[in-house]
mmCIF file of C-alpha atoms in Angstrom:
data_model
loop_
_atom_site.group_PDB
_atom_site.id
_atom_site.type_symbol
_atom_site.label_atom_id
_atom_site.label_comp_id
_atom_site.label_asym_id
_atom_site.label_seq_id
_atom_site.Cartn_x
_atom_site.Cartn_y
_atom_site.Cartn_z
ATOM 1 C CA VAL T 1 30.357 96.921 144.635
ATOM 2 C CA ARG T 2 34.140 97.404 143.349
ATOM 3 C CA ARG T 3 35.859 94.742 145.203
ATOM 4 C CA ILE T 4 33.409 91.982 144.139
ATOM 5 C CA PHE T 5 33.766 93.170 140.081
ATOM 6 C CA ALA T 6 37.175 93.358 140.429
ATOM 7 C CA ARG T 7 37.734 89.644 141.387
ATOM 8 C CA TRP T 8 35.128 89.302 138.617
ATOM 9 C CA GLU T 9 36.630 91.176 135.806
ATOM 10 C CA ARG T 10 40.533 88.623 137.170
ATOM 11 C CA GLY T 11 38.101 85.324 136.608
ATOM 12 C CA PHE T 12 38.209 84.562 140.624
ATOM 13 C CA VAL T 13 34.447 84.317 140.099
ATOM 14 C CA SER T 14 31.736 83.847 137.506
ATOM 15 C CA ASN T 15 28.929 85.745 135.904
ATOM 16 C CA ALA T 16 26.578 83.584 138.131
ATOM 17 C CA ASN T 17 28.089 85.075 141.618
ATOM 18 C CA PHE T 18 29.144 87.747 140.019
ATOM 19 C CA ARG T 19 25.092 88.930 139.888
ATOM 20 C CA ALA T 20 24.354 86.831 143.169
ATOM 21 C CA GLU T 21 27.205 88.561 144.807
ATOM 22 C CA LEU T 22 25.315 91.393 143.881
ATOM 23 C CA GLU T 23 21.978 91.143 144.631
ATOM 24 C CA GLY T 24 24.181 89.801 148.848
ATOM 25 C CA LEU T 25 24.808 92.853 148.738
ATOM 26 C CA GLY T 26 20.522 94.404 147.538
ATOM 27 C CA ILE T 27 21.923 95.809 144.838
ATOM 28 C CA ALA T 28 18.717 94.191 142.126
ATOM 29 C CA PRO T 29 19.885 93.882 138.912
ATOM 30 C CA THR T 30 18.672 95.084 135.829
ATOM 31 C CA ALA T 31 18.348 94.735 131.642
ATOM 32 C CA GLU T 32 21.113 96.683 131.090
ATOM 33 C CA PHE T 33 23.072 95.119 133.489
ATOM 34 C CA GLU T 34 21.926 91.991 131.310
ATOM 35 C CA ARG T 35 22.411 92.507 128.026
ATOM 36 C CA LEU T 36 26.481 93.463 129.396
ATOM 37 C CA LEU T 37 26.620 90.308 131.605
ATOM 38 C CA THR T 38 26.565 88.778 127.723
ATOM 39 C CA THR T 39 28.280 91.596 125.895
ATOM 40 C CA TYR T 40 31.225 91.470 128.353
ATOM 41 C CA GLY T 41 31.409 87.800 130.791
ATOM 42 C CA PRO T 42 33.203 86.414 128.101
ATOM 43 C CA SER T 43 36.164 88.790 127.497
ATOM 44 C CA ARG T 44 35.404 90.504 130.983
ATOM 45 C CA THR T 45 36.252 93.686 129.851
ATOM 46 C CA MET T 46 33.113 95.487 131.031
ATOM 47 C CA PRO T 47 34.026 99.095 132.152
ATOM 48 C CA PHE T 48 33.602 100.123 135.660
ATOM 49 C CA GLY T 49 31.683 102.916 134.439
ATOM 50 C CA LYS T 50 29.171 101.527 133.031
ATOM 51 C CA LEU T 51 28.342 98.300 135.472
ATOM 52 C CA MET T 52 27.642 101.197 137.198
ATOM 53 C CA TYR T 53 25.548 102.948 134.687
ATOM 54 C CA ALA T 54 23.591 99.764 134.387
ATOM 55 C CA LEU T 55 22.908 99.690 137.896
ATOM 56 C CA GLN T 56 21.272 102.790 138.192
ATOM 57 C CA ALA T 57 19.573 102.843 135.108
ATOM 58 C CA GLU T 58 16.294 101.928 136.569
ATOM 59 C CA GLU T 59 16.436 103.771 139.200
ATOM 60 C CA ASN T 60 17.233 107.231 137.831
ATOM 61 C CA ASP T 61 13.563 107.819 137.305
ATOM 62 C CA GLY T 62 13.716 111.739 138.241
ATOM 63 C CA ARG T 63 12.209 111.626 141.308
ATOM 64 C CA ARG T 64 15.214 111.298 143.249
ATOM 65 C CA ALA T 65 17.045 114.172 141.460
ATOM 66 C CA ARG T 66 16.885 117.660 141.546
ATOM 67 C CA ASN T 67 15.141 119.482 139.204
ATOM 68 C CA HIS T 68 17.024 122.711 138.099
ATOM 69 C CA HIS T 69 15.597 123.280 136.304
ATOM 70 C CA GLU T 70 12.129 124.452 138.161
ATOM 71 C CA VAL T 71 9.801 127.013 137.746
ATOM 72 C CA ARG T 72 8.877 128.711 140.326
ATOM 73 C CA SER T 73 5.405 131.309 140.961
ATOM 74 C CA SER T 74 6.906 134.739 140.158
ATOM 75 C CA SER T 75 5.731 135.214 143.842
ATOM 76 C CA ALA T 76 8.642 132.935 145.776
ATOM 77 C CA SER T 77 11.118 134.569 143.291
ATOM 78 C CA ALA T 78 9.932 138.290 143.580
ATOM 79 C CA VAL T 79 11.756 140.997 146.891
ATOM 80 C CA MET T 80 9.835 142.776 147.964
ATOM 81 C CA ALA T 81 11.154 146.420 147.986
ATOM 82 C CA PRO T 82 10.019 148.053 150.755
ATOM 83 C CA THR T 83 7.610 150.640 150.891
ATOM 84 C CA GLY T 84 7.914 154.159 152.047
#
């Protein structure tokens, strides 16, 4: 993705070819990607971080992320004290 981005940023690849090359990698353009391309396309000043965020925006639906605030039952987290 970085190489394709660099070629687009330098003007070697058109917006349409940029989109097509990403699709060729199996990356589906998101609505956010299309918005950024419209905004930054003419000047080629899109930050790479914004591109990556835009491509991952629709995948970040919570199913793939770890739940760090998971509530565990007290029996699962309780340590059993020795009885005697």
